[in-house]
Coordinates of C-alpha atoms in Angstrom, one line a residue:
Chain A
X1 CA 49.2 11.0 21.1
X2 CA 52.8 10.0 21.6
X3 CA 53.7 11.3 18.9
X4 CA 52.4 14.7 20.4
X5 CA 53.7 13.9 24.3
X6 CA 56.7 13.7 22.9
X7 CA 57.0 17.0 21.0
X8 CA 55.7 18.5 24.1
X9 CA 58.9 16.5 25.7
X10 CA 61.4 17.3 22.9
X11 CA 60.0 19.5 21.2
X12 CA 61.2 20.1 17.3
X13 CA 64.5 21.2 15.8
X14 CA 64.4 20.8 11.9
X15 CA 67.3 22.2 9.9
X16 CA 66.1 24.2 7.1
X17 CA 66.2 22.4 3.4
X18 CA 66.2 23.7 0.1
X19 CA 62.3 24.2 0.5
X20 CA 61.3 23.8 3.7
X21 CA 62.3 26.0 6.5
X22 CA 64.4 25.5 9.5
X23 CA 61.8 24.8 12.2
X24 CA 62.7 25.2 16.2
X25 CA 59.8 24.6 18.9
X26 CA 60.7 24.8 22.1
X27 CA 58.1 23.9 24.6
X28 CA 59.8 25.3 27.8
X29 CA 60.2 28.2 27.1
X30 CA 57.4 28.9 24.8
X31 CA 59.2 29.3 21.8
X32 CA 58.7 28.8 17.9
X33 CA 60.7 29.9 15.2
X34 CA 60.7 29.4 11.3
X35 CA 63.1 30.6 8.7
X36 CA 64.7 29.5 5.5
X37 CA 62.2 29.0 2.4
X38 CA 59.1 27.2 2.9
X39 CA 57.4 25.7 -0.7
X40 CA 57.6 21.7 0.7
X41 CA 56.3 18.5 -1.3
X42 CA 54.0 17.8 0.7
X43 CA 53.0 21.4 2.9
X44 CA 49.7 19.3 4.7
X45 CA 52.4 16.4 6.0
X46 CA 55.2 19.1 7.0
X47 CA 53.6 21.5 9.1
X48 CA 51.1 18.8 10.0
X49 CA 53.5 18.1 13.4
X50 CA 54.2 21.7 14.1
X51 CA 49.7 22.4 14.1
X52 CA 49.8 19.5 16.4
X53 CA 52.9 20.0 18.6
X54 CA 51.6 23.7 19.3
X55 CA 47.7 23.0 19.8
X56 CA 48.7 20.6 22.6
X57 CA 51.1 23.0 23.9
X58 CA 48.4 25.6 24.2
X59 CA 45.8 23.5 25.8
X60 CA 48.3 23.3 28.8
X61 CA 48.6 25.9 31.0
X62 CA 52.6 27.7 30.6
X63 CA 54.1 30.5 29.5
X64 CA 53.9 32.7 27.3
X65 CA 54.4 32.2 23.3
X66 CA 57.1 34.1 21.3
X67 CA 56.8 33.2 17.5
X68 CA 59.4 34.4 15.2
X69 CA 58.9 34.0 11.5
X70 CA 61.7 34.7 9.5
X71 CA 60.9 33.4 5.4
X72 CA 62.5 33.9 2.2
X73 CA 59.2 32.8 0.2
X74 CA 56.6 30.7 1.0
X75 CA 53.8 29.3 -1.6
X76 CA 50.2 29.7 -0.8
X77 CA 50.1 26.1 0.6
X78 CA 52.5 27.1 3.3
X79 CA 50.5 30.6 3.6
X80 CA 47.6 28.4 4.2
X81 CA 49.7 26.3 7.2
X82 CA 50.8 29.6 8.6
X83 CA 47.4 31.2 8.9
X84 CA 46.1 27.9 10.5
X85 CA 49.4 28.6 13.1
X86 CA 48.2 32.0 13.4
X87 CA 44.5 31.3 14.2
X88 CA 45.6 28.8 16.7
X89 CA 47.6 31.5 18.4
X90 CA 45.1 33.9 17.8
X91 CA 42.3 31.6 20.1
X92 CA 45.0 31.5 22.6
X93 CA 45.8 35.0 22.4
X94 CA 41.8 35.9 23.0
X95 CA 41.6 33.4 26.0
X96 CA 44.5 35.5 27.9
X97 CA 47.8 33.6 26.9
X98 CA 50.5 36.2 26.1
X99 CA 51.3 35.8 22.4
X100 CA 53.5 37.8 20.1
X101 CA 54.7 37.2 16.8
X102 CA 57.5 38.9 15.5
X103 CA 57.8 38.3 11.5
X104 CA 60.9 38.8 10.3
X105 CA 61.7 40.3 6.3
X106 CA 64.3 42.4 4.8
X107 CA 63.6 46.0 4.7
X108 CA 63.9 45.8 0.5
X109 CA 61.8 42.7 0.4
X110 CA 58.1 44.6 -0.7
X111 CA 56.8 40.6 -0.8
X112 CA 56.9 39.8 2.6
X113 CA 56.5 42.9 4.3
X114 CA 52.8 43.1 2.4
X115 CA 52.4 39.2 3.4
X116 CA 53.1 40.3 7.1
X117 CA 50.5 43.1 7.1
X118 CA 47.9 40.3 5.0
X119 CA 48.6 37.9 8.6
X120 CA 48.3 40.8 10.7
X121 CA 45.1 42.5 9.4
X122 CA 42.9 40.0 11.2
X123 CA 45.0 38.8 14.4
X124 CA 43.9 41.1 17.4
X125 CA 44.5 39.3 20.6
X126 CA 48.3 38.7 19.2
X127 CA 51.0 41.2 19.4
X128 CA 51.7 40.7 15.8
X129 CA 55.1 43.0 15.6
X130 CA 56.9 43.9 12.0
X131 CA 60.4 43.7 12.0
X132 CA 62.2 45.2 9.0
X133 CA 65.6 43.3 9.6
X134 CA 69.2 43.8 8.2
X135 CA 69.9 41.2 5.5
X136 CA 68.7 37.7 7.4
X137 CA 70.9 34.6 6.0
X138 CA 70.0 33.0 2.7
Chain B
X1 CA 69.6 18.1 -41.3
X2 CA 69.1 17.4 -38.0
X3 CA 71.0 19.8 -36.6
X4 CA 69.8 22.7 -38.6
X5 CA 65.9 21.4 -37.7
X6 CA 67.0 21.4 -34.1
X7 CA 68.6 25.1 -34.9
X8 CA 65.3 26.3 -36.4
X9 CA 63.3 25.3 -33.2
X10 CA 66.2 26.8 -31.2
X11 CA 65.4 30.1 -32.9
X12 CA 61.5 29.6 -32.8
X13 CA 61.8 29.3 -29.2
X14 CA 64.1 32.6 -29.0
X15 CA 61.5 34.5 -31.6
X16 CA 59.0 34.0 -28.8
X17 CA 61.2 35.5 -26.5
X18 CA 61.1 32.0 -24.1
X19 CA 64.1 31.1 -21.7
X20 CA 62.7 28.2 -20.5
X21 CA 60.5 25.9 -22.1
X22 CA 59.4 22.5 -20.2
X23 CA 56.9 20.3 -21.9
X24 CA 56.3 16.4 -19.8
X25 CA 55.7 15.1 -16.9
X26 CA 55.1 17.5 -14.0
X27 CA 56.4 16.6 -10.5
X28 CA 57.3 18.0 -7.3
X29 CA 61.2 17.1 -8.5
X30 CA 60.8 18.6 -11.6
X31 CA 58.9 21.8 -10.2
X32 CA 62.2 22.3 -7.7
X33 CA 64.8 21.8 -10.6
X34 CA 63.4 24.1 -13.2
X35 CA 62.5 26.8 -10.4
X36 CA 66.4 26.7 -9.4
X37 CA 67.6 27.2 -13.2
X38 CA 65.0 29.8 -13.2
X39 CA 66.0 31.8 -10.0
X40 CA 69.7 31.4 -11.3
X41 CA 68.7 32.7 -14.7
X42 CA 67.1 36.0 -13.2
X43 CA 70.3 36.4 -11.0
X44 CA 72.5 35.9 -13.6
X45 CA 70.4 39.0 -15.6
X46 CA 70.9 40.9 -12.4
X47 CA 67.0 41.1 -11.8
X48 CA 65.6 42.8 -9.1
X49 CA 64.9 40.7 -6.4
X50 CA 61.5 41.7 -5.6
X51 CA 60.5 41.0 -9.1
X52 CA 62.4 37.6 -9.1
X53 CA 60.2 37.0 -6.2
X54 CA 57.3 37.4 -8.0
X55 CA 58.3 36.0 -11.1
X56 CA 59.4 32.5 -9.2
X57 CA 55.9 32.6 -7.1
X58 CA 53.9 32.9 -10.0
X59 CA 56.0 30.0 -11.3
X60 CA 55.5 28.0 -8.3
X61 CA 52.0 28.4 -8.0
X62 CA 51.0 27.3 -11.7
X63 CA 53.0 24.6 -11.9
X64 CA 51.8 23.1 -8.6
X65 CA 48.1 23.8 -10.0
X66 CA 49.6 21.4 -13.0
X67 CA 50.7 19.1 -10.3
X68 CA 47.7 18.9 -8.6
X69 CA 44.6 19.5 -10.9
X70 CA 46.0 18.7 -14.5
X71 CA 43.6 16.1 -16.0
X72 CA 46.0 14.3 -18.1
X73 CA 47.1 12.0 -15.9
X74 CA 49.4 9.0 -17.9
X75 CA 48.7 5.5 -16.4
X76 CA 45.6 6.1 -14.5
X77 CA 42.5 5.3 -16.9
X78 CA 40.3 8.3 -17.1
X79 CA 40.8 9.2 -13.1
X80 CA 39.6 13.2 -12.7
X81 CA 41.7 15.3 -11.6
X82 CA 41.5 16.7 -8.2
X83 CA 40.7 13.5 -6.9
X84 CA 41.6 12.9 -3.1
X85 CA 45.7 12.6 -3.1
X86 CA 45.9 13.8 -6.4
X87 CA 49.9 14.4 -8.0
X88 CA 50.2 11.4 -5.2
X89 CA 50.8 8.2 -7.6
X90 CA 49.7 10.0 -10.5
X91 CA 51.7 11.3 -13.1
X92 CA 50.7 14.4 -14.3
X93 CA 52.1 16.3 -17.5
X94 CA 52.2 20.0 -19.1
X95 CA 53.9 23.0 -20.5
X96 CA 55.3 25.7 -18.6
X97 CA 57.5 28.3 -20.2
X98 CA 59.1 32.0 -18.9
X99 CA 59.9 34.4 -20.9
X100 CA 60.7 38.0 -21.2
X101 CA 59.4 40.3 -24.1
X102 CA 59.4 44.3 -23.6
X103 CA 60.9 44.0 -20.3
X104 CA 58.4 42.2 -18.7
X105 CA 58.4 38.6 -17.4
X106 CA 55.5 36.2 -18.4
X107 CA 54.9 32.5 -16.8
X108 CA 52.6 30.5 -19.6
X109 CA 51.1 26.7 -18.4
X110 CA 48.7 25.1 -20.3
X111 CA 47.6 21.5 -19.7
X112 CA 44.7 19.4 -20.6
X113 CA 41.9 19.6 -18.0
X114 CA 38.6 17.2 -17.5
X115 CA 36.1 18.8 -19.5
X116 CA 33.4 19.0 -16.7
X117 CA 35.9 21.2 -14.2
X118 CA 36.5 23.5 -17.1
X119 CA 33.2 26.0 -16.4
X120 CA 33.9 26.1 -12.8
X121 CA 37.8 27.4 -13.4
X122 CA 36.6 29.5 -16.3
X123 CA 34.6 31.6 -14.0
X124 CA 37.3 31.9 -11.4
X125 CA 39.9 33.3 -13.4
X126 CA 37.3 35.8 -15.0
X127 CA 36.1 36.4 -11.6
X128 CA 39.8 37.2 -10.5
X129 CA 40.6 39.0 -13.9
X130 CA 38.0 41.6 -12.9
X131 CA 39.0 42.9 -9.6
X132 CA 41.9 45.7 -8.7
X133 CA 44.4 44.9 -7.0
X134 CA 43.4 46.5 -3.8
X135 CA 40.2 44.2 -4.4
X136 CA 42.7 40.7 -5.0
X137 CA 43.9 42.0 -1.8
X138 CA 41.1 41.8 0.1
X139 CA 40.1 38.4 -1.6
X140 CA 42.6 37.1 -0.6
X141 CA 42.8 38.2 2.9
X142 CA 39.4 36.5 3.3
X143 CA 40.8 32.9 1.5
X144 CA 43.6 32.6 3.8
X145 CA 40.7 32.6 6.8
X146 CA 38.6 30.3 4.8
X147 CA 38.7 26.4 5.2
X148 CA 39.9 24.8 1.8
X149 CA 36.7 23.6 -0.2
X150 CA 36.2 20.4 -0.8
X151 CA 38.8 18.8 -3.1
X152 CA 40.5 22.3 -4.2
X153 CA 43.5 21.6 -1.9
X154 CA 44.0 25.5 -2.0
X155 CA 43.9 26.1 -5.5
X156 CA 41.8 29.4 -5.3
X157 CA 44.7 30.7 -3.0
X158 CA 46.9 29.5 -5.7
X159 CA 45.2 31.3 -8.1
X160 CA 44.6 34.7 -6.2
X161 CA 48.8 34.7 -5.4
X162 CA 49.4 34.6 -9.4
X163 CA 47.1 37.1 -9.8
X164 CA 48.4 39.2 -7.5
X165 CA 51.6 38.9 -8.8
X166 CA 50.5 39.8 -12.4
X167 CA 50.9 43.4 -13.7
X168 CA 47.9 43.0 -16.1
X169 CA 45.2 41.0 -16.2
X170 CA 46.0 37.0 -16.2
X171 CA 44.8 35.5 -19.6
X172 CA 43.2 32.2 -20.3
X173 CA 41.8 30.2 -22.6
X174 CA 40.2 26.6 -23.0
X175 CA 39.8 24.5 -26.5
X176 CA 37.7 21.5 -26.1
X177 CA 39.6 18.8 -27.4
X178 CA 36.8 16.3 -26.9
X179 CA 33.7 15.5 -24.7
X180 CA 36.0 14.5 -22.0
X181 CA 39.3 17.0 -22.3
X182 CA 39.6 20.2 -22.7
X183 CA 43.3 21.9 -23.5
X184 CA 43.9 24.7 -21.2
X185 CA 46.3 27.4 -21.3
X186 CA 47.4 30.7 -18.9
X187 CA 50.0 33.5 -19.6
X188 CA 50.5 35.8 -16.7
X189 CA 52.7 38.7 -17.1
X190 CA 54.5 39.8 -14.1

């Protein structure tokens, strides 16, 4: 449980890595944000602290969530990882938290724009929003 | 001698239209490495990037199945693969190659399997080789809700992504080497 008290405390700020995106989860003000390329090691043990960090966050009353997912590629362990994210947000979402998710691709990028609508064809209670972006970094 | 031998395999791997050829031990290390001379090799042709995309993801995703599921494990007497922290500790091994013949891409892996999971995979990759891709679509959809199954550590996702990927049919085969192994190869065009 410390581990997770102190991720509520601290929260996460993980720079991005050749294969493992840049993660930022801020608590206070309700934020989560991914971007970079996401195919780690390990995808169980690196998203492992995010699941945890966010279902503790949720069980607490506060404000609401603002999720912005902004990948190159991802493999379909990290799909997997995301989709657990999603359906945690999603049980929020349905119990009256205010959740959007904005997911981020570039407008040429066919790949993640049809991996956005795959996420988004069974979240309801989110505001699951499509963002055809201008060139993002990387 | 030498060199011409060497030169003859050289041109043996460029009659079968292969840019990258990999044959050993299979790791996460090993995965990263080849995937960055292969991303730089697409670039470097000026490939479009949605179709390096799909190219590297069906790279990705069969050589972590190697990682993960390939039953010739060196050092550990006769473990299965798929066992509980598989590719952990274990050192797996395989062939992966990429190559490009008619302007399209292919990924081939082949490794050797346990015998007794061959059946089981058989019948997933014919199940997957049969359905549309609006139908792969929709199988997947429903995988990514699922729980993983017991001890498949997402292959079946895996294994839905390449097929996705693929522009024709993914192909497969198995040759029972003994009892206990059986050789198993894929080539996925893309």
């Amino acid at each position: 449980m410390t581990a997770v008290s102190s991720v509520l405390f601290s929260g996460i700020d993980l720079p991005a890595t050749d294969r493992s995106p840049a993660v930022r989860f801020d608590p206070a003000a309700g934020a989560l944000a991914l971007s970079g390329e996401s195919y780690p090691e390990d995808a169980a043990a690196f998203f492992g602290p995010i699941l945890h960090g966010l279902r503790a966050f949720l069980q607490m009353e506060g404000p609401s969530v603002t999720v912005d997912i902004a990948l190159i590629y991802f493999n379909s362990s990290s799909a997997k990882a995301l989709m657990n994210i999603f359906q945690m947000l999603e049980e929020a979402a349905a119990n009256g938290r205010s959740v959007t998710v904005n997911w981020h691709f570039a407008p040429d990028d066919e790949t993640m724009e049809e991996f956005g609508e795959d996420f988004a064809s069974d979240l309801d209670a989110i505001d699951f929003v499509m963002c055809a972006d201008e060139e993002p970094s990387g | 001698m030498l060199a011409r031998e060497l030169f003859e395999f050289r041109s043996q791997i460029q009659a079968h239209k292969l840019m990258l050829v990999y044959s050993g031990i299979m790791s996460e290390g090993i995965l990263f490495s080849l995937g960055e001379a292969l991303r730089r090799k697409l670039e470097q042709d000026d490939t479009d990037r949605n179709l390096t995309k799909r190219v590297f993801s069906v790279f990705v995703e069969q050589v972590q199945n190697i990682i993960r599921y390939s039953g010739d494990a060196e050092g550990s007497a006769g473990t299965a693969a798929g066992d509980a922290g598989a590719g952990a500790g274990a050192l797996r091994s395989g062939i992966v190659t990429v190559g490009k013949d008619g302007g399209r891409f292919f990924v081939i892996c082949a490794n050797m399997i346990d015998s007794a999971k061959a059946p089981r995979l058989r019948s997933r990759l014919e199940e997957l080789a049969a359905l549309s891709p609006e139908e792969l679509k929709v199988l997947y959809r429903r995988k990514l809700k699922e729980e993983p199954e017991a001890e498949s550590q997402g292959a079946t996702l895996g294994l839905i992504e390449i097929a996705r990927r693929a522009s024709s049919p993914i192909e497969f085969d198995f040759f029972e080497v003994d009892a206990q192994t059986t050789f198993y190869g894929i080539r996925v065009f893309i």
